[in-house]
Amino acid sequence: MKVRIGVGLIPTDGPQQGAGLAELVDDLESLGIDSVWLSDQVSSPDHADPLIGLAYAAGRTEKLKLGTGVLVLPGRNPALVAAQLAGLAALAPGRVLPAFGVQPATRGDRTMYPAPAGRRGELFEEAIRVVRALLTEPVVTHHGEFFHLQEASVGPLPTKPLDLWLGGRLPVSMDRIGRLGDGWLGSFITPAEAQRCREQIEVAAAEAGREVEADHYGTNIIVAPDGTDEAVIDALVDRAAGRREDLIDPNVLICRGWEQARTQVRAFVDVGLTKFVVRPIAPVSSRLEFLEQFAQELLPLEDRR
């Protein structure tokens, strides 16, 4: 299985604050880093719209893979999402890695992605089916509960079907991934939890008569580079505790330094995860310095075969 480690958007402080996507993707390409992942965080000044940002990155790079980590699907028209992904895949063949989520992580963003009360999961599942159909079939007629298409098409269709990864952590999400997804991108989980999630996905896939490829399991990893202010780390640990009240020690979700990040990646690989998105715990003083440390400390863990 091929281990691959990419990065999310890296905010900066000081004089570089607000520096754009161009510098990031140029540095990623020059350093040979596998992928960049842009997520839906509408209210954050540090985040570009994922599909717009990735289209821009596609035009500046030749090898860098382009991931949505994650794109919120309920509240979007899935036919338009499919058309955007088809266009992106035409710009960057073989480099587009779409991953989808049910709702934004930031509570304030949730009203921007409307869904019928109590039906967000059902809306998500139908939307995923519509996206997949439009990206694999030349003409699609679909009459469901939420969406109606009559002889619809997008183009050009990707030469190779795009793998549609899904996020989540709860058992209902693992069941959905097994039935509908091609991969899993987790977040705020421990290696032991990741192992249980993978097992649940495998069971759900088998019951649905399908299989998720062995190297299509991954997660986000949050790193506090050496020298990070302890108060900043403690603040995020407190946030993690709010999101994960079931954890006895939320500190296990944060890698304090690159040595712990290497240990965490190895622990995830041991339970069957091979794809990783690394993000700094807070804005960094130098994006290039962070990426150079990342390349030195983590890229040797990749299996480059």
PDB file of C-alpha atoms in Angstrom, residues 22-221:
ATOM      1  CA  ALA A  22       0.101  30.764  -5.266  1.00  0.00           C
ATOM      2  CA  GLU A  23       3.093  30.627  -2.934  1.00  0.00           C
ATOM      3  CA  LEU A  24       1.756  27.539  -1.190  1.00  0.00           C
ATOM      4  CA  VAL A  25       1.182  25.426  -4.286  1.00  0.00           C
ATOM      5  CA  ASP A  26       4.448  26.578  -5.864  1.00  0.00           C
ATOM      6  CA  ASP A  27       6.353  25.492  -2.748  1.00  0.00           C
ATOM      7  CA  LEU A  28       4.486  22.173  -2.575  1.00  0.00           C
ATOM      8  CA  GLU A  29       5.326  21.413  -6.191  1.00  0.00           C
ATOM      9  CA  SER A  30       8.994  22.350  -5.820  1.00  0.00           C
ATOM     10  CA  LEU A  31       9.390  20.287  -2.632  1.00  0.00           C
ATOM     11  CA  GLY A  32       7.766  17.218  -4.185  1.00  0.00           C
ATOM     12  CA  ILE A  33       4.915  17.111  -1.656  1.00  0.00           C
ATOM     13  CA  ASP A  34       2.088  14.808  -2.710  1.00  0.00           C
ATOM     14  CA  SER A  35      -1.063  16.875  -2.380  1.00  0.00           C
ATOM     15  CA  VAL A  36      -2.872  19.975  -1.173  1.00  0.00           C
ATOM     16  CA  TRP A  37      -6.304  19.774   0.457  1.00  0.00           C
ATOM     17  CA  LEU A  38      -8.720  22.689   0.644  1.00  0.00           C
ATOM     18  CA  SER A  39     -11.775  22.580   2.854  1.00  0.00           C
ATOM     19  CA  ASP A  40     -15.090  24.386   3.185  1.00  0.00           C
ATOM     20  CA  GLN A  41     -14.614  27.129   5.768  1.00  0.00           C
ATOM     21  CA  VAL A  42     -16.560  30.042   4.378  1.00  0.00           C
ATOM     22  CA  SER A  43     -16.120  32.314   7.386  1.00  0.00           C
ATOM     23  CA  SER A  44     -12.344  31.853   7.657  1.00  0.00           C
ATOM     24  CA  PRO A  45     -10.161  34.550   6.043  1.00  0.00           C
ATOM     25  CA  ASP A  46      -7.427  31.951   5.491  1.00  0.00           C
ATOM     26  CA  HIS A  47      -9.437  29.558   3.315  1.00  0.00           C
ATOM     27  CA  ALA A  48     -10.172  29.772  -0.396  1.00  0.00           C
ATOM     28  CA  ASP A  49     -13.292  28.166  -1.806  1.00  0.00           C
ATOM     29  CA  PRO A  50     -12.135  24.571  -2.398  1.00  0.00           C
ATOM     30  CA  LEU A  51     -13.128  24.183  -6.037  1.00  0.00           C
ATOM     31  CA  ILE A  52     -11.999  27.664  -7.057  1.00  0.00           C
ATOM     32  CA  GLY A  53      -8.731  27.272  -5.172  1.00  0.00           C
ATOM     33  CA  LEU A  54      -8.008  23.857  -6.641  1.00  0.00           C
ATOM     34  CA  ALA A  55      -8.736  25.065 -10.171  1.00  0.00           C
ATOM     35  CA  TYR A  56      -6.207  27.821  -9.602  1.00  0.00           C
ATOM     36  CA  ALA A  57      -3.698  25.323  -8.207  1.00  0.00           C
ATOM     37  CA  ALA A  58      -4.250  23.026 -11.194  1.00  0.00           C
ATOM     38  CA  GLY A  59      -3.182  25.779 -13.548  1.00  0.00           C
ATOM     39  CA  ARG A  60       0.062  26.427 -11.655  1.00  0.00           C
ATOM     40  CA  THR A  61       1.235  22.840 -11.148  1.00  0.00           C
ATOM     41  CA  GLU A  62       1.911  19.655 -13.068  1.00  0.00           C
ATOM     42  CA  LYS A  63       2.239  16.934 -10.426  1.00  0.00           C
ATOM     43  CA  LEU A  64       0.567  18.187  -7.244  1.00  0.00           C
ATOM     44  CA  LYS A  65      -2.616  16.268  -6.385  1.00  0.00           C
ATOM     45  CA  LEU A  66      -5.677  18.349  -5.567  1.00  0.00           C
ATOM     46  CA  GLY A  67      -8.017  17.307  -2.753  1.00  0.00           C
ATOM     47  CA  THR A  68     -11.152  18.691  -1.146  1.00  0.00           C
ATOM     48  CA  GLY A  69     -10.845  18.019   2.532  1.00  0.00           C
ATOM     49  CA  VAL A  70     -13.828  18.117   2.781  1.00  0.00           C
ATOM     50  CA  LEU A  71     -16.387  19.663   0.411  1.00  0.00           C
ATOM     51  CA  VAL A  72     -19.800  20.018   2.077  1.00  0.00           C
ATOM     52  CA  LEU A  73     -22.335  18.476  -0.295  1.00  0.00           C
ATOM     53  CA  PRO A  74     -25.792  19.030   1.271  1.00  0.00           C
ATOM     54  CA  GLY A  75     -26.838  22.541   0.340  1.00  0.00           C
ATOM     55  CA  ARG A  76     -25.066  22.396  -3.024  1.00  0.00           C
ATOM     56  CA  ASN A  77     -26.597  21.319  -6.318  1.00  0.00           C
ATOM     57  CA  PRO A  78     -24.886  17.961  -6.951  1.00  0.00           C
ATOM     58  CA  ALA A  79     -25.206  18.324 -10.726  1.00  0.00           C
ATOM     59  CA  LEU A  80     -23.230  21.551 -10.618  1.00  0.00           C
ATOM     60  CA  VAL A  81     -20.672  19.940  -8.287  1.00  0.00           C
ATOM     61  CA  ALA A  82     -20.263  17.098 -10.779  1.00  0.00           C
ATOM     62  CA  ALA A  83     -19.782  19.579 -13.617  1.00  0.00           C
ATOM     63  CA  GLN A  84     -17.149  21.461 -11.622  1.00  0.00           C
ATOM     64  CA  LEU A  85     -15.286  18.253 -10.791  1.00  0.00           C
ATOM     65  CA  ALA A  86     -15.404  17.128 -14.422  1.00  0.00           C
ATOM     66  CA  GLY A  87     -13.923  20.449 -15.471  1.00  0.00           C
ATOM     67  CA  LEU A  88     -11.232  20.235 -12.797  1.00  0.00           C
ATOM     68  CA  ALA A  89     -10.355  16.686 -13.834  1.00  0.00           C
ATOM     69  CA  ALA A  90      -9.957  17.880 -17.417  1.00  0.00           C
ATOM     70  CA  LEU A  91      -7.505  20.555 -16.242  1.00  0.00           C
ATOM     71  CA  ALA A  92      -5.549  18.124 -14.061  1.00  0.00           C
ATOM     72  CA  PRO A  93      -6.072  14.526 -15.260  1.00  0.00           C
ATOM     73  CA  GLY A  94      -5.397  11.924 -12.588  1.00  0.00           C
ATOM     74  CA  ARG A  95      -4.786  14.535  -9.891  1.00  0.00           C
ATOM     75  CA  VAL A  96      -8.258  15.303  -8.498  1.00  0.00           C
ATOM     76  CA  LEU A  97      -9.164  13.796  -5.103  1.00  0.00           C
ATOM     77  CA  PRO A  98     -12.714  14.767  -4.085  1.00  0.00           C
ATOM     78  CA  ALA A  99     -13.767  14.116  -0.490  1.00  0.00           C
ATOM     79  CA  PHE A 100     -17.210  15.094   0.796  1.00  0.00           C
ATOM     80  CA  GLY A 101     -18.736  15.879   4.159  1.00  0.00           C
ATOM     81  CA  VAL A 102     -22.249  16.148   5.546  1.00  0.00           C
ATOM     82  CA  GLN A 103     -21.946  19.533   7.251  1.00  0.00           C
ATOM     83  CA  PRO A 104     -19.385  22.278   7.991  1.00  0.00           C
ATOM     84  CA  ALA A 105     -17.151  21.917  11.031  1.00  0.00           C
ATOM     85  CA  THR A 106     -17.780  25.563  11.958  1.00  0.00           C
ATOM     86  CA  ARG A 107     -21.224  26.037  13.457  1.00  0.00           C
ATOM     87  CA  GLY A 108     -21.566  29.544  12.057  1.00  0.00           C
ATOM     88  CA  ASP A 109     -21.194  28.232   8.508  1.00  0.00           C
ATOM     89  CA  ARG A 110     -24.007  25.712   8.747  1.00  0.00           C
ATOM     90  CA  THR A 111     -26.823  28.046   7.700  1.00  0.00           C
ATOM     91  CA  MET A 112     -24.975  28.520   4.395  1.00  0.00           C
ATOM     92  CA  TYR A 113     -25.640  24.882   3.451  1.00  0.00           C
ATOM     93  CA  PRO A 114     -29.421  24.473   3.856  1.00  0.00           C
ATOM     94  CA  ALA A 115     -31.015  21.055   4.208  1.00  0.00           C
ATOM     95  CA  PRO A 116     -34.458  19.884   5.367  1.00  0.00           C
ATOM     96  CA  ALA A 117     -34.560  19.534   9.130  1.00  0.00           C
ATOM     97  CA  GLY A 118     -33.431  16.079  10.196  1.00  0.00           C
ATOM     98  CA  ARG A 119     -32.829  14.971   6.598  1.00  0.00           C
ATOM     99  CA  ARG A 120     -29.239  16.064   5.980  1.00  0.00           C
ATOM    100  CA  GLY A 121     -27.913  12.499   5.877  1.00  0.00           C
ATOM    101  CA  GLU A 122     -30.547  11.365   3.378  1.00  0.00           C
ATOM    102  CA  LEU A 123     -29.930  14.450   1.248  1.00  0.00           C
ATOM    103  CA  PHE A 124     -26.203  13.706   1.314  1.00  0.00           C
ATOM    104  CA  GLU A 125     -26.653  10.121   0.171  1.00  0.00           C
ATOM    105  CA  GLU A 126     -28.867  11.032  -2.771  1.00  0.00           C
ATOM    106  CA  ALA A 127     -26.496  13.850  -3.743  1.00  0.00           C
ATOM    107  CA  ILE A 128     -23.511  11.457  -3.767  1.00  0.00           C
ATOM    108  CA  ARG A 129     -25.403   9.086  -6.053  1.00  0.00           C
ATOM    109  CA  VAL A 130     -26.187  11.963  -8.411  1.00  0.00           C
ATOM    110  CA  VAL A 131     -22.556  13.143  -8.484  1.00  0.00           C
ATOM    111  CA  ARG A 132     -21.291   9.627  -9.198  1.00  0.00           C
ATOM    112  CA  ALA A 133     -23.852   8.994 -11.942  1.00  0.00           C
ATOM    113  CA  LEU A 134     -23.059  12.240 -13.718  1.00  0.00           C
ATOM    114  CA  LEU A 135     -19.302  11.616 -13.533  1.00  0.00           C
ATOM    115  CA  THR A 136     -19.560   8.102 -14.965  1.00  0.00           C
ATOM    116  CA  GLU A 137     -22.537   8.064 -17.351  1.00  0.00           C
ATOM    117  CA  PRO A 138     -22.938  10.131 -20.538  1.00  0.00           C
ATOM    118  CA  VAL A 139     -26.629  10.832 -19.893  1.00  0.00           C
ATOM    119  CA  VAL A 140     -28.422  10.653 -16.549  1.00  0.00           C
ATOM    120  CA  THR A 141     -32.119  10.623 -15.750  1.00  0.00           C
ATOM    121  CA  HIS A 142     -32.759  10.675 -12.012  1.00  0.00           C
ATOM    122  CA  HIS A 143     -36.001  11.219 -10.137  1.00  0.00           C
ATOM    123  CA  GLY A 144     -35.390  11.034  -6.413  1.00  0.00           C
ATOM    124  CA  GLU A 145     -36.788  12.633  -3.307  1.00  0.00           C
ATOM    125  CA  PHE A 146     -34.554  15.708  -3.449  1.00  0.00           C
ATOM    126  CA  PHE A 147     -33.244  15.939  -7.021  1.00  0.00           C
ATOM    127  CA  HIS A 148     -34.732  15.488 -10.486  1.00  0.00           C
ATOM    128  CA  LEU A 149     -32.641  15.252 -13.651  1.00  0.00           C
ATOM    129  CA  GLN A 150     -33.914  14.515 -17.137  1.00  0.00           C
ATOM    130  CA  GLU A 151     -31.288  13.424 -19.661  1.00  0.00           C
ATOM    131  CA  ALA A 152     -28.644  15.500 -17.898  1.00  0.00           C
ATOM    132  CA  SER A 153     -24.944  15.330 -18.668  1.00  0.00           C
ATOM    133  CA  VAL A 154     -21.661  16.980 -17.706  1.00  0.00           C
ATOM    134  CA  GLY A 155     -18.457  16.922 -19.599  1.00  0.00           C
ATOM    135  CA  PRO A 156     -15.980  16.022 -20.489  1.00  0.00           C
ATOM    136  CA  LEU A 157     -16.288  12.865 -18.394  1.00  0.00           C
ATOM    137  CA  PRO A 158     -13.060  11.893 -16.612  1.00  0.00           C
ATOM    138  CA  THR A 159     -11.114   9.247 -18.538  1.00  0.00           C
ATOM    139  CA  LYS A 160     -10.784   7.333 -15.271  1.00  0.00           C
ATOM    140  CA  PRO A 161     -13.708   7.600 -12.820  1.00  0.00           C
ATOM    141  CA  LEU A 162     -12.949   9.828  -9.853  1.00  0.00           C
ATOM    142  CA  ASP A 163     -12.798   8.132  -6.470  1.00  0.00           C
ATOM    143  CA  LEU A 164     -15.325   9.788  -4.148  1.00  0.00           C
ATOM    144  CA  TRP A 165     -14.068   9.817  -0.560  1.00  0.00           C
ATOM    145  CA  LEU A 166     -16.320  10.611   2.388  1.00  0.00           C
ATOM    146  CA  GLY A 167     -15.577  12.048   5.817  1.00  0.00           C
ATOM    147  CA  GLY A 168     -17.049  11.228   9.206  1.00  0.00           C
ATOM    148  CA  ARG A 169     -16.373   9.357  12.402  1.00  0.00           C
ATOM    149  CA  LEU A 170     -19.673   7.984  13.731  1.00  0.00           C
ATOM    150  CA  PRO A 171     -20.947   4.459  12.894  1.00  0.00           C
ATOM    151  CA  VAL A 172     -23.647   5.891  10.595  1.00  0.00           C
ATOM    152  CA  SER A 173     -20.891   7.537   8.554  1.00  0.00           C
ATOM    153  CA  MET A 174     -18.893   4.325   8.369  1.00  0.00           C
ATOM    154  CA  ASP A 175     -21.962   2.467   7.109  1.00  0.00           C
ATOM    155  CA  ARG A 176     -22.514   5.171   4.471  1.00  0.00           C
ATOM    156  CA  ILE A 177     -18.903   4.987   3.301  1.00  0.00           C
ATOM    157  CA  GLY A 178     -19.105   1.231   2.951  1.00  0.00           C
ATOM    158  CA  ARG A 179     -22.263   1.508   0.856  1.00  0.00           C
ATOM    159  CA  LEU A 180     -21.488   4.597  -1.205  1.00  0.00           C
ATOM    160  CA  GLY A 181     -17.887   5.749  -0.889  1.00  0.00           C
ATOM    161  CA  ASP A 182     -14.573   4.888  -2.490  1.00  0.00           C
ATOM    162  CA  GLY A 183     -12.488   5.969   0.492  1.00  0.00           C
ATOM    163  CA  TRP A 184     -12.519   7.530   3.943  1.00  0.00           C
ATOM    164  CA  LEU A 185     -10.858  10.709   5.229  1.00  0.00           C
ATOM    165  CA  GLY A 186     -11.194  10.959   8.991  1.00  0.00           C
ATOM    166  CA  SER A 187     -10.379  13.735  11.444  1.00  0.00           C
ATOM    167  CA  PHE A 188      -9.973  14.151  15.202  1.00  0.00           C
ATOM    168  CA  ILE A 189      -9.499  10.415  15.733  1.00  0.00           C
ATOM    169  CA  THR A 190      -6.954   8.167  17.419  1.00  0.00           C
ATOM    170  CA  PRO A 191      -5.276   5.196  15.700  1.00  0.00           C
ATOM    171  CA  ALA A 192      -7.373   2.765  17.752  1.00  0.00           C
ATOM    172  CA  GLU A 193     -10.559   4.526  16.644  1.00  0.00           C
ATOM    173  CA  ALA A 194      -9.333   4.538  13.060  1.00  0.00           C
ATOM    174  CA  GLN A 195      -8.909   0.780  13.180  1.00  0.00           C
ATOM    175  CA  ARG A 196     -12.496   0.330  14.382  1.00  0.00           C
ATOM    176  CA  CYS A 197     -13.766   2.737  11.721  1.00  0.00           C
ATOM    177  CA  ARG A 198     -11.965   0.823   8.988  1.00  0.00           C
ATOM    178  CA  GLU A 199     -13.422  -2.457  10.217  1.00  0.00           C
ATOM    179  CA  GLN A 200     -16.929  -0.966  10.230  1.00  0.00           C
ATOM    180  CA  ILE A 201     -16.481   0.307   6.666  1.00  0.00           C
ATOM    181  CA  GLU A 202     -15.267  -3.091   5.487  1.00  0.00           C
ATOM    182  CA  VAL A 203     -18.279  -4.814   7.028  1.00  0.00           C
ATOM    183  CA  ALA A 204     -20.725  -2.313   5.506  1.00  0.00           C
ATOM    184  CA  ALA A 205     -19.082  -2.618   2.090  1.00  0.00           C
ATOM    185  CA  ALA A 206     -19.216  -6.409   2.173  1.00  0.00           C
ATOM    186  CA  GLU A 207     -22.898  -6.329   3.128  1.00  0.00           C
ATOM    187  CA  ALA A 208     -23.511  -4.018   0.148  1.00  0.00           C
ATOM    188  CA  GLY A 209     -21.647  -6.358  -2.192  1.00  0.00           C
ATOM    189  CA  ARG A 210     -18.776  -3.962  -2.794  1.00  0.00           C
ATOM    190  CA  GLU A 211     -15.254  -3.250  -1.580  1.00  0.00           C
ATOM    191  CA  VAL A 212     -13.285  -0.145  -0.599  1.00  0.00           C
ATOM    192  CA  GLU A 213      -9.716  -0.408  -1.861  1.00  0.00           C
ATOM    193  CA  ALA A 214      -7.163  -1.255   0.820  1.00  0.00           C
ATOM    194  CA  ASP A 215      -5.188   1.977   0.431  1.00  0.00           C
ATOM    195  CA  HIS A 216      -8.219   4.275   0.388  1.00  0.00           C
ATOM    196  CA  TYR A 217      -8.257   5.046   4.103  1.00  0.00           C
ATOM    197  CA  GLY A 218      -6.805   8.242   5.551  1.00  0.00           C
ATOM    198  CA  THR A 219      -7.085  10.961   8.154  1.00  0.00           C
ATOM    199  CA  ASN A 220      -6.124  14.520   9.039  1.00  0.00           C
ATOM    200  CA  ILE A 221      -3.247  15.056  11.459  1.00  0.00           C
TER     201      ILE A 221
END
